[in-house]
Structures are given as structure tokens and as C-alpha cells.
Amino acid sequence: MPSFPLLFDLGAQKPTTRDVANVVRAGGTAALTEAERRADQARYQEITCRSALNRVKGMPFEWTLNPYRGCTHGCHYCYARRYHVQFEMNADDEFASVILVKKNFVEVLARELDRAAWSGEYIAFGTATDCYQPIEGHYKLTRRSIEALVRRRNPMGLITKGPMVVRDKDVLLALAKVASCTVYMSVPTVDEHAWELLEPGTAHPLQRLRAVRELVDAGVYAGVLMNPIVPGFSSSAAKLERTVKAIADHGAKFVGCNVMFLEDGTRAHFMKFLEREFPSWLPRYEKLYEKKYAPEDYRKQVQGMIRVLQERYGVNAREREPHEEKPTEPEQVGFAW
Ligand code: SF4
């Protein structure tokens, strides 16, 4: 038995994601039985999945892997918040406190990779959840999935804010030897105040950078995405410079950045957060984010500053992966590569 509480009395048969959605629709998350709150307020629900490989459109990659749903890191800008709404859960507290664990994920993935129709395309890992959030220490779904990719010699890029990724440097290196493997550590800023406000459940930014150092020293191709840069919180020239310098000092192989975008549940959540914490900023934000993206001029200005800083501190821009043929509209976190 796992040593942390689950939402359901699971019995022999794990509920599917649809079962979970139905229960929540009927009675809210309070209707989920056997629920206890962990010290960190998260509740975990084991579910079974029918597929692991997820096809996406409009991204620089076609296939993604996400062994968990929801993320205890709880970043206020997280675009994945809006996906929780599909399960009748809200994009606010429930995104960060009700985590679905796809218990049979690795077995399903191994079967899918074995199919004759699978041609070994590039896979983006961790695009809608953090695959190294704390519960990974228990389930090891991410580690075991990478082992499956090594066996099938399948290229992969992985994004995380979790220093736990260093635990898996052996399998990451093994994958690099037989296919290709890039680790994108997400460190939007090293500014402590912005970090505490925006990413309440994540490891300290310098801890993440130390993880990058450890991966690079071990021979893993690892760099940093400053995604997303959040206007007013982490966008000043001084904060950008401190962050790029720290990234360079930790030996990252590359740095990239994108300015935050907002849509659907993520937009609603972020605006509520601003209203609560920084009400005087709301009118400016509503103007800046009349649309999904901040105005192009603004984004170009930020990207321009980062280019200058890359040169100043001698850290490369992120190289385009072979599967990326043309630049795409900048997005944030997992979508921005
Ligand atoms: S941005 Fe990443 S780390 Fe933060 S809540 Fe979303 S999935 Fe988790």
C-alpha cells in the first residue's frame, strides 16, 4: 500500500479518468471518498489510462507524455490549469491539490512504442504537468517511461522544474547514447520575490540551476527555459540580467525564453490571483492581455534583451531540434520548444 492517502478506495479495479470526472461532476471533489489531505494539501488518485502517447496540434512537436494530471508546483501562470477543467475540477486550487496518477502508464507506453505503426518520432515529456513533481519519488512513472524510451531508442525532450531529475541522469544519458535527449529546466527568474509569488510549490530557482549543473557535469545535454517571463514580476532588465548570469554561471548548455500567454482557465486564475494580491495592476494587465499573447512589440523587446544577455554571458540560444522545421508562435513552459 502506498504511504499517502488516495481519493478512492481503489479495490482491484482503478477508476478511469472518465470515472473521476463523473464523480466530481456529481458532487464536487468533496464527493471523492477516502480523501485525506497530505501536509502539502495534495490528494492523489490512481487511475488507469487507455493511451500514454498523446498527439497534439499546433506545437513544435506532435507527441507528448504526461504520466500525471495536475501539478503540486501550482504556478499561477501555468497553461495546464485549463486542462483540469476537462475533469470538472477547477483550474485554481484543485489543479494543484488533486493529482491524478496514471498507474498503468508505463505498460501502456511500452505497448504503444512496440506497435508497427509507431515510427519513433520525437516525444516531448512533461508538457501538461511536471513529471518530476514530488509524487514521482514514489511512483517513478517518469523514470520507468524513460527506460522504455531507451529500450525503443526513441528521441525525447523533457521539461521540468523538479531537481529530482538528477536522480535519473543514468537513464537520460543512456537515452542520449542510443537516440537523443534534452533536458529543459524551467527557471523563469532567480528573483526570490517573484518566485515565491508565482511558483509557490516549486524548488528554489538556484536549486534548479544546481540540478542543471549536475546534469551537464554528468554529460546530459541540459539547458534552461526562462518560461514564462511574467510582465512586471520578472521582466525588468535587472532581473533578466541576474537570471541569465546565474544560468551561465551554472553551465547551462542553452537558454531560451518566452513571455507569458493567458487563455481560458489559466487566464481566469491569473486574473483572480492579481485581483487578490495586486489589484492596482489589474487594469494594466487587462490592457496588456487583451488577447492571448502580450503585444508583439513587447515580446520582441524582451527577446531582444535576452539575446544581448546571451552574448554578454556567453550562453547559447537554444538550438532548434531536428523535428522543428520552422519557428512557431512563442508559448510558455512545455509548449515553448
Ligand atoms: S508550470 Fe509546470 S511546474 Fe508549474 S504548475 Fe504548471 S506543470 Fe507544474
Tab-separated table of C-alpha atoms and ligand atoms in Angstrom:
chain	number	residue	atom	x	y	z
A	1	MET	CA	0.000	0.000	0.000
A	2	PRO	CA	1.252	3.491	-0.746
A	3	SER	CA	2.123	5.542	2.301
A	4	PHE	CA	-0.048	8.538	1.332
A	5	PRO	CA	-3.810	8.901	1.134
A	6	LEU	CA	-5.722	8.245	-2.051
A	7	LEU	CA	-9.069	9.695	-3.016
A	8	PHE	CA	-10.902	6.471	-3.705
A	9	ASP	CA	-10.952	3.097	-2.072
A	10	LEU	CA	-9.369	1.659	-5.201
A	11	GLY	CA	-10.124	-2.026	-4.855
A	12	ALA	CA	-8.901	-4.231	-7.661
A	13	GLN	CA	-10.071	-2.005	-10.490
A	14	LYS	CA	-8.654	1.515	-10.804
A	15	PRO	CA	-11.134	4.176	-11.939
A	16	THR	CA	-10.580	5.738	-15.329
A	17	THR	CA	-10.214	9.467	-15.873
A	18	ARG	CA	-13.864	9.463	-17.000
A	19	ASP	CA	-14.956	7.832	-13.722
A	20	VAL	CA	-13.152	10.541	-11.785
A	21	ALA	CA	-14.794	13.255	-13.882
A	22	ASN	CA	-18.235	11.718	-13.279
A	23	VAL	CA	-17.769	11.575	-9.510
A	24	VAL	CA	-16.566	15.165	-9.382
A	25	ARG	CA	-19.418	16.303	-11.633
A	26	ALA	CA	-21.927	14.672	-9.333
A	27	GLY	CA	-20.668	16.020	-6.062
A	28	GLY	CA	-17.523	18.102	-6.435
A	29	THR	CA	-14.151	16.947	-5.158
A	30	ALA	CA	-15.707	16.691	-1.711
A	31	ALA	CA	-17.596	13.659	-3.056
A	32	LEU	CA	-14.352	11.784	-3.622
A	33	THR	CA	-14.266	9.271	-0.830
A	34	GLU	CA	-11.316	8.278	1.321
A	35	ALA	CA	-9.874	11.723	0.843
A	36	GLU	CA	-7.395	12.993	3.355
A	37	ARG	CA	-5.131	15.916	2.928
A	38	ARG	CA	-1.405	15.481	2.977
A	39	ALA	CA	0.736	18.008	4.799
A	40	ASP	CA	1.265	19.697	1.455
A	41	GLN	CA	-2.515	19.708	0.868
A	42	ALA	CA	-2.358	17.451	-2.177
A	43	ARG	CA	-4.582	14.446	-2.738
A	44	TYR	CA	-3.665	11.693	-5.135
A	45	GLN	CA	-5.889	9.484	-7.209
A	46	GLU	CA	-4.625	6.448	-9.049
A	47	ILE	CA	-6.374	5.970	-12.366
A	48	THR	CA	-5.873	3.775	-15.415
A	49	CYS	CA	-5.218	5.265	-18.829
A	50	ARG	CA	-6.060	3.839	-22.214
A	51	SER	CA	-3.233	5.632	-24.028
A	52	ALA	CA	0.050	7.178	-22.986
A	53	LEU	CA	1.267	8.807	-26.197
A	54	ASN	CA	-0.788	11.922	-26.751
A	55	ARG	CA	-0.948	13.586	-30.170
A	56	VAL	CA	-1.003	17.400	-30.122
A	57	LYS	CA	-1.604	20.027	-32.786
A	58	GLY	CA	-0.123	23.471	-33.274
A	59	MET	CA	3.050	22.732	-31.293
A	60	PRO	CA	6.616	22.297	-32.481
A	61	PHE	CA	6.237	18.585	-31.704
A	62	GLU	CA	3.495	16.075	-32.326
A	63	TRP	CA	3.651	13.696	-29.388
A	64	THR	CA	3.635	14.274	-25.645
A	65	LEU	CA	3.812	12.171	-22.490
A	66	ASN	CA	2.256	13.178	-19.161
A	67	PRO	CA	2.070	10.446	-16.515
A	68	TYR	CA	0.254	12.722	-14.030
A	69	ARG	CA	-2.583	15.256	-14.283
A	70	GLY	CA	-2.444	18.363	-12.119
A	71	CYS	CA	0.734	19.662	-10.519
A	72	THR	CA	1.524	20.431	-6.896
A	73	HIS	CA	4.001	23.095	-8.021
A	74	GLY	CA	0.928	25.281	-8.548
A	75	CYS	CA	2.461	28.037	-10.687
A	76	HIS	CA	-0.113	30.759	-11.132
A	77	TYR	CA	0.680	31.237	-14.820
A	78	CYS	CA	0.557	27.523	-15.717
A	79	TYR	CA	-1.221	26.972	-19.024
A	80	ALA	CA	-2.053	23.386	-17.968
A	81	ARG	CA	-4.512	24.692	-15.360
A	82	ARG	CA	-7.132	24.928	-18.059
A	83	TYR	CA	-6.942	21.163	-18.747
A	84	HIS	CA	-8.169	20.326	-15.238
A	85	VAL	CA	-11.483	21.866	-16.211
A	86	GLN	CA	-11.973	18.902	-18.576
A	87	PHE	CA	-12.356	16.773	-15.435
A	88	GLU	CA	-14.936	19.087	-13.934
A	89	MET	CA	-12.288	20.254	-11.474
A	90	ASN	CA	-11.358	23.881	-11.173
A	91	ALA	CA	-8.228	25.495	-12.568
A	92	ASP	CA	-7.476	27.069	-9.176
A	93	ASP	CA	-6.824	25.042	-6.002
A	94	GLU	CA	-7.846	21.693	-7.441
A	95	PHE	CA	-5.239	21.857	-10.198
A	96	ALA	CA	-2.505	21.919	-7.555
A	97	SER	CA	-4.128	19.741	-4.923
A	98	VAL	CA	-5.883	16.887	-6.757
A	99	ILE	CA	-3.318	14.917	-8.716
A	100	LEU	CA	-4.287	12.037	-10.979
A	101	VAL	CA	-1.668	9.290	-11.220
A	102	LYS	CA	-1.840	7.101	-14.335
A	103	LYS	CA	-0.854	3.887	-12.636
A	104	ASN	CA	-0.559	1.739	-15.787
A	105	PHE	CA	1.155	4.474	-17.821
A	106	VAL	CA	4.473	2.720	-18.425
A	107	GLU	CA	2.908	-0.567	-19.531
A	108	VAL	CA	0.598	1.259	-21.952
A	109	LEU	CA	3.510	3.303	-23.296
A	110	ALA	CA	5.648	0.202	-23.862
A	111	ARG	CA	2.816	-1.370	-25.881
A	112	GLU	CA	2.381	1.770	-27.962
A	113	LEU	CA	6.089	2.045	-28.708
A	114	ASP	CA	6.067	-1.580	-29.866
A	115	ARG	CA	3.348	-1.043	-32.438
A	116	ALA	CA	4.482	-1.497	-36.034
A	117	ALA	CA	2.817	1.812	-36.912
A	118	TRP	CA	4.968	3.761	-34.433
A	119	SER	CA	7.860	5.328	-36.326
A	120	GLY	CA	9.960	6.536	-33.401
A	121	GLU	CA	9.042	10.209	-33.583
A	122	TYR	CA	10.352	12.794	-31.147
A	123	ILE	CA	8.388	12.916	-27.890
A	124	ALA	CA	8.015	15.919	-25.572
A	125	PHE	CA	7.816	14.751	-21.952
A	126	GLY	CA	6.103	16.746	-19.209
A	127	THR	CA	4.186	19.319	-21.224
A	128	ALA	CA	0.951	19.395	-19.172
A	129	THR	CA	2.216	18.514	-15.713
A	130	ASP	CA	5.610	18.429	-14.024
A	131	CYS	CA	6.896	14.902	-14.495
A	132	TYR	CA	9.269	15.412	-11.517
A	133	GLN	CA	6.758	16.805	-9.038
A	134	PRO	CA	7.245	15.201	-5.599
A	135	ILE	CA	4.960	12.191	-6.139
A	136	GLU	CA	7.346	10.935	-8.848
A	137	GLY	CA	9.661	9.972	-5.993
A	138	HIS	CA	7.106	7.331	-5.069
A	139	TYR	CA	5.706	6.104	-8.390
A	140	LYS	CA	8.760	6.527	-10.668
A	141	LEU	CA	6.475	6.668	-13.706
A	142	THR	CA	8.760	9.176	-15.400
A	143	ARG	CA	11.899	7.172	-14.793
A	144	ARG	CA	10.306	3.939	-15.989
A	145	SER	CA	8.919	5.682	-19.079
A	146	ILE	CA	12.389	6.942	-19.988
A	147	GLU	CA	13.680	3.391	-19.570
A	148	ALA	CA	11.018	2.286	-22.068
A	149	LEU	CA	12.187	5.010	-24.483
A	150	VAL	CA	15.784	3.808	-24.107
A	151	ARG	CA	14.735	0.265	-24.989
A	152	ARG	CA	12.980	1.553	-28.139
A	153	ARG	CA	15.773	4.091	-28.941
A	154	ASN	CA	13.192	6.877	-29.092
A	155	PRO	CA	14.301	10.558	-29.023
A	156	MET	CA	12.874	12.779	-26.302
A	157	GLY	CA	12.979	16.258	-24.779
A	158	LEU	CA	11.832	16.732	-21.191
A	159	ILE	CA	10.799	19.870	-19.322
A	160	THR	CA	10.654	20.195	-15.560
A	161	LYS	CA	11.058	22.430	-12.542
A	162	GLY	CA	11.940	19.440	-10.384
A	163	PRO	CA	15.556	18.962	-9.232
A	164	MET	CA	14.601	15.289	-8.775
A	165	VAL	CA	15.544	14.916	-12.452
A	166	VAL	CA	19.171	14.402	-11.348
A	167	ARG	CA	18.102	11.061	-9.877
A	168	ASP	CA	17.598	9.862	-13.461
A	169	LYS	CA	20.808	11.083	-15.053
A	170	ASP	CA	21.829	7.481	-15.755
A	171	VAL	CA	18.759	6.779	-17.912
A	172	LEU	CA	18.912	10.217	-19.541
A	173	LEU	CA	22.496	9.525	-20.563
A	174	ALA	CA	21.537	6.065	-21.779
A	175	LEU	CA	18.856	7.627	-23.987
A	176	ALA	CA	21.309	10.211	-25.351
A	177	LYS	CA	23.606	7.379	-26.398
A	178	VAL	CA	21.001	5.492	-28.430
A	179	ALA	CA	18.729	8.337	-29.632
A	180	SER	CA	18.678	11.955	-28.413
A	181	CYS	CA	17.753	13.510	-25.113
A	182	THR	CA	17.500	17.131	-23.997
A	183	VAL	CA	16.531	18.359	-20.535
A	184	TYR	CA	14.868	21.773	-20.396
A	185	MET	CA	14.941	23.070	-16.832
A	186	SER	CA	12.323	25.750	-16.347
A	187	VAL	CA	13.701	28.730	-14.395
A	188	PRO	CA	11.729	31.837	-15.358
A	189	THR	CA	13.620	34.029	-12.879
A	190	VAL	CA	16.070	33.850	-9.983
A	191	ASP	CA	14.301	36.742	-8.287
A	192	GLU	CA	13.171	35.312	-4.951
A	193	HIS	CA	10.169	37.559	-4.542
A	194	ALA	CA	8.782	36.745	-7.993
A	195	TRP	CA	9.484	33.043	-7.415
A	196	GLU	CA	7.634	32.975	-4.094
A	197	LEU	CA	4.676	34.811	-5.557
A	198	LEU	CA	4.346	32.954	-8.840
A	199	GLU	CA	5.576	29.397	-8.219
A	200	PRO	CA	4.551	28.599	-4.649
A	201	GLY	CA	5.186	24.838	-4.754
A	202	THR	CA	8.465	24.692	-6.667
A	203	ALA	CA	12.069	24.224	-5.616
A	204	HIS	CA	14.175	27.364	-5.209
A	205	PRO	CA	15.430	28.593	-8.608
A	206	LEU	CA	19.071	28.116	-7.574
A	207	GLN	CA	18.336	24.533	-6.586
A	208	ARG	CA	17.025	24.005	-10.102
A	209	LEU	CA	20.155	25.579	-11.551
A	210	ARG	CA	22.327	23.341	-9.384
A	211	ALA	CA	20.443	20.406	-10.902
A	212	VAL	CA	21.344	21.730	-14.365
A	213	ARG	CA	24.983	21.917	-13.316
A	214	GLU	CA	24.873	18.331	-12.083
A	215	LEU	CA	23.249	17.061	-15.281
A	216	VAL	CA	25.708	18.913	-17.522
A	217	ASP	CA	28.664	17.682	-15.464
A	218	ALA	CA	27.337	14.146	-15.909
A	219	GLY	CA	27.199	14.641	-19.699
A	220	VAL	CA	23.443	15.226	-20.124
A	221	TYR	CA	22.512	17.925	-22.658
A	222	ALA	CA	20.635	20.315	-20.366
A	223	GLY	CA	19.716	23.979	-20.537
A	224	VAL	CA	17.220	26.468	-19.183
A	225	LEU	CA	13.967	27.918	-20.419
A	226	MET	CA	13.060	31.226	-18.783
A	227	ASN	CA	9.456	30.407	-19.489
A	228	PRO	CA	7.399	32.312	-18.920
A	229	ILE	CA	8.665	35.792	-18.294
A	230	VAL	CA	5.798	37.471	-16.466
A	231	PRO	CA	5.405	41.202	-17.144
A	232	GLY	CA	6.028	43.302	-14.063
A	233	PHE	CA	7.143	40.339	-11.959
A	234	SER	CA	10.244	39.091	-13.742
A	235	SER	CA	10.612	41.291	-16.802
A	236	SER	CA	12.830	44.170	-15.629
A	237	ALA	CA	16.223	44.445	-17.299
A	238	ALA	CA	17.961	43.928	-13.941
A	239	LYS	CA	16.034	40.719	-13.161
A	240	LEU	CA	16.580	39.344	-16.636
A	241	GLU	CA	20.295	40.047	-16.363
A	242	ARG	CA	20.643	38.417	-12.940
A	243	THR	CA	18.809	35.359	-14.218
A	244	VAL	CA	20.829	34.926	-17.419
A	245	LYS	CA	24.064	35.420	-15.463
A	246	ALA	CA	23.069	32.758	-12.918
A	247	ILE	CA	22.126	30.391	-15.747
A	248	ALA	CA	25.514	30.943	-17.402
A	249	ASP	CA	27.321	30.523	-14.067
A	250	HIS	CA	25.711	27.098	-13.670
A	251	GLY	CA	26.997	25.833	-17.001
A	252	ALA	CA	23.674	25.540	-18.848
A	253	LYS	CA	24.104	24.492	-22.464
A	254	PHE	CA	21.497	26.975	-23.669
A	255	VAL	CA	18.897	29.465	-22.564
A	256	GLY	CA	15.588	30.372	-24.174
A	257	CYS	CA	12.641	32.490	-23.122
A	258	ASN	CA	9.070	33.387	-23.876
A	259	VAL	CA	6.673	35.912	-22.439
A	260	MET	CA	3.602	34.560	-20.621
A	261	PHE	CA	0.409	33.924	-22.560
A	262	LEU	CA	-3.022	33.617	-20.985
A	263	GLU	CA	-6.141	31.815	-22.076
A	264	ASP	CA	-9.238	30.058	-20.737
A	265	GLY	CA	-8.961	28.738	-17.161
A	266	THR	CA	-5.366	29.923	-16.844
A	267	ARG	CA	-6.366	33.463	-17.716
A	268	ALA	CA	-9.255	33.400	-15.233
A	269	HIS	CA	-6.995	32.010	-12.494
A	270	PHE	CA	-4.191	34.510	-13.118
A	271	MET	CA	-6.550	37.491	-13.128
A	272	LYS	CA	-8.084	36.307	-9.834
A	273	PHE	CA	-4.573	35.992	-8.383
A	274	LEU	CA	-3.791	39.575	-9.469
A	275	GLU	CA	-7.068	40.886	-8.133
A	276	ARG	CA	-6.326	39.312	-4.768
A	277	GLU	CA	-2.624	40.183	-4.475
A	278	PHE	CA	-2.056	43.193	-6.767
A	279	PRO	CA	-5.422	44.806	-7.510
A	280	SER	CA	-3.840	48.013	-8.778
A	281	TRP	CA	-2.114	46.040	-11.563
A	282	LEU	CA	-5.318	44.598	-12.954
A	283	PRO	CA	-6.220	47.402	-15.425
A	284	ARG	CA	-2.711	47.348	-16.924
A	285	TYR	CA	-2.802	43.587	-17.256
A	286	GLU	CA	-6.206	43.635	-18.856
A	287	LYS	CA	-4.849	46.067	-21.419
A	288	LEU	CA	-1.605	44.112	-21.991
A	289	TYR	CA	-3.534	40.860	-22.331
A	290	GLU	CA	-6.476	41.987	-24.408
A	291	LYS	CA	-5.616	38.905	-26.443
A	292	LYS	CA	-3.975	35.601	-25.604
A	293	TYR	CA	-0.467	36.992	-26.143
A	294	ALA	CA	1.103	40.223	-24.946
A	295	PRO	CA	1.637	42.624	-27.882
A	296	GLU	CA	4.291	41.572	-30.367
A	297	ASP	CA	6.420	44.686	-29.768
A	298	TYR	CA	6.619	43.885	-26.099
A	299	ARG	CA	7.586	40.256	-26.731
A	300	LYS	CA	10.217	41.309	-29.268
A	301	GLN	CA	11.697	43.762	-26.795
A	302	VAL	CA	12.053	41.050	-24.139
A	303	GLN	CA	13.504	38.561	-26.634
A	304	GLY	CA	15.955	41.262	-27.782
A	305	MET	CA	17.160	41.856	-24.226
A	306	ILE	CA	17.710	38.136	-23.761
A	307	ARG	CA	19.757	37.969	-26.968
A	308	VAL	CA	22.024	40.740	-25.695
A	309	LEU	CA	22.425	38.944	-22.367
A	310	GLN	CA	23.152	35.608	-24.049
A	311	GLU	CA	26.061	37.261	-25.787
A	312	ARG	CA	27.213	39.138	-22.717
A	313	TYR	CA	27.380	35.992	-20.578
A	314	GLY	CA	28.365	33.545	-23.288
A	315	VAL	CA	25.417	31.204	-23.095
A	316	ASN	CA	23.947	29.851	-26.318
A	317	ALA	CA	20.457	30.262	-27.612
A	318	ARG	CA	18.541	27.035	-27.659
A	319	GLU	CA	19.261	25.098	-30.831
A	320	ARG	CA	16.273	24.029	-32.813
A	321	GLU	CA	15.726	20.278	-32.601
A	322	PRO	CA	15.730	18.318	-35.867
A	323	HIS	CA	11.945	17.873	-35.742
A	324	GLU	CA	11.397	21.635	-35.516
A	325	GLU	CA	11.351	22.966	-39.032
A	326	LYS	CA	10.151	26.487	-38.554
A	327	PRO	CA	9.729	28.881	-35.668
A	328	THR	CA	6.314	28.804	-34.057
A	329	GLU	CA	4.349	31.361	-32.093
A	330	PRO	CA	6.081	31.709	-28.744
A	331	GLU	CA	4.331	29.940	-25.909
A	332	GLN	CA	5.261	29.077	-22.373
A	333	VAL	CA	6.694	26.251	-20.328
A	334	GLY	CA	6.261	22.884	-22.011
A	335	PHE	CA	4.902	24.293	-25.203
A	336	ALA	CA	7.837	26.560	-25.836
A	337	TRP	CA	10.398	24.380	-27.531
B	1	SF4	S1	4.177	25.422	-14.986
B	1	SF4	FE1	4.982	23.342	-14.845
B	1	SF4	S2	5.712	23.193	-12.730
B	1	SF4	FE2	4.340	24.936	-12.794
B	1	SF4	S3	2.335	24.138	-12.224
B	1	SF4	FE3	2.467	24.042	-14.469
B	1	SF4	S4	3.190	21.988	-14.929
B	1	SF4	FE4	3.619	22.396	-12.754
